[in-house]
């Protein structure tokens, strides 16, 4: 018997890339590849890349540079680039790094085994099509390995919103929703393999409109209610949402669907209506705040998370102040904030840019406010009881870590709990990035 070939995948970017990397590993498993944690003993290295900001995209080239020596030592080593940089830059990648054997865009992953076969003949294998066929149909797992208690499940991909700063509509293509029965059967399969929490993924997940069993389209709330019927599935989350696609049914689901967790990532990007308009966000600060009010009316303990961009072209100090005001009004449980990064081919790239030092200064101010808010909300958990889905052992002896319903990391020590257990925990302490508690 020949030794199995080893596959090293490095994943950048969003959760959808995490999901895709799992699917690619499964697809290449069918070709005899087993995963490895180190590029040094790999027969194939696959970088699953992100193009969202300049820094993210540049990382790929520095990482590829590191593999030059490996490739020289092992000429049979295959190096592939997948993900959003592959889609955005295509052949340019091979021009800059001729040692790359294979380039595959996010909509062509099911063609990976064929591309690899082509690469093995010495030909350059490149596929950045948006094919007609459904890649998900061809990306099913075999064998059915046991899974960790929390999993991602892509239900929608691509985006039709065209925010003026964003590459996603170009790298992931137009919005596509997977049919309800496919999603439900994948969810059942995950639960059979030990999963108790599923996070439904989409670049614009709340725009989900998959075809239902009777032929009509279902919205995300209806899909969630259907998934909630699966025995053994305890928790459902979804990300990422656009404020304009938060319909009445989805707001209501936060109040009446027990398995839907009280945590929502709802990016607003900025608090100034002038900037929101120039970003092509199609919502105002006020409409966003009204929406938050309605969500909190449905689920008073809802924890909110957001994304922010500072230093978007033409952002003045007053515009930035409006972002701080909005943050003050909302009180976020967690947040991600970034300096605007010009992306080639997007409308905002052509506009007058805010100086780098101003962006840096604004980001610091925003982040210190967000950190304070996050910490205050987290500290307020002390003395309260939360439900924790335990996921894995912690760093110290006898420690176990899991997630609260609000997505806090929670540690307990010396308790008789195993991964997959869902238990009530009393919060005793609040640390910098996690809570510490005792199982009740
Ligand atoms: N689909 C999601 C998020 C996509 S990307 C949504 O609609 O909100 C994740 C985050 O990256 C965005 O929310 C935005 O805050 C940030 N981002 C996107 N393009 C960016 C750019 N050019 N510069 C800086 N941040 C950016
Ligand atoms: Fe990008 Fe999200 Fe805007 Fe779509 S809605 S263009 S993914 S920021
Ligand atoms: Fe990055 Fe593509 Fe996700 S650009 S954030 S990996 S959709």
mmCIF file of N, CA and C in Angstrom, residues 48 50-51 62 169 190 217 220 222 282 348 392:
data_model
loop_
_atom_site.group_PDB
_atom_site.id
_atom_site.type_symbol
_atom_site.label_atom_id
_atom_site.label_comp_id
_atom_site.label_asym_id
_atom_site.label_seq_id
_atom_site.Cartn_x
_atom_site.Cartn_y
_atom_site.Cartn_z
ATOM 1 N N UNK A 48 -6.398 29.128 0.998
ATOM 2 C CA UNK A 48 -7.765 29.597 0.750
ATOM 3 C C UNK A 48 -7.823 31.056 1.179
ATOM 4 N N UNK A 50 -8.302 35.512 1.023
ATOM 5 C CA UNK A 50 -9.284 36.584 1.210
ATOM 6 C C UNK A 50 -8.793 37.851 0.527
ATOM 7 N N UNK A 51 -9.701 38.565 -0.113
ATOM 8 C CA UNK A 51 -9.343 39.746 -0.902
ATOM 9 C C UNK A 51 -9.962 41.019 -0.333
ATOM 10 N N UNK A 62 3.249 36.815 0.379
ATOM 11 C CA UNK A 62 4.363 36.571 1.296
ATOM 12 C C UNK A 62 4.361 35.112 1.747
ATOM 13 N N UNK A 169 -19.100 41.149 -4.157
ATOM 14 C CA UNK A 169 -19.939 40.847 -5.325
ATOM 15 C C UNK A 169 -19.129 40.404 -6.547
ATOM 16 N N UNK A 190 -25.033 16.630 9.681
ATOM 17 C CA UNK A 190 -24.120 17.188 10.688
ATOM 18 C C UNK A 190 -24.522 16.736 12.092
ATOM 19 N N UNK A 217 -40.390 29.996 -2.883
ATOM 20 C CA UNK A 217 -39.198 30.395 -2.130
ATOM 21 C C UNK A 217 -39.479 30.540 -0.639
ATOM 22 N N UNK A 220 -35.294 33.213 5.261
ATOM 23 C CA UNK A 220 -34.392 32.631 6.258
ATOM 24 C C UNK A 220 -35.134 32.198 7.524
ATOM 25 N N UNK A 222 -38.165 31.094 7.905
ATOM 26 C CA UNK A 222 -38.876 29.825 7.692
ATOM 27 C C UNK A 222 -37.892 28.653 7.684
ATOM 28 N N UNK A 282 -27.758 51.874 1.252
ATOM 29 C CA UNK A 282 -29.237 51.826 1.108
ATOM 30 C C UNK A 282 -29.991 51.830 2.429
ATOM 31 N N UNK A 348 -15.416 53.158 -4.866
ATOM 32 C CA UNK A 348 -14.810 54.102 -3.921
ATOM 33 C C UNK A 348 -13.301 54.249 -4.114
ATOM 34 N N UNK A 392 -14.325 22.105 23.761
ATOM 35 C CA UNK A 392 -13.002 21.446 23.811
ATOM 36 C C UNK A 392 -12.318 21.728 25.142
#
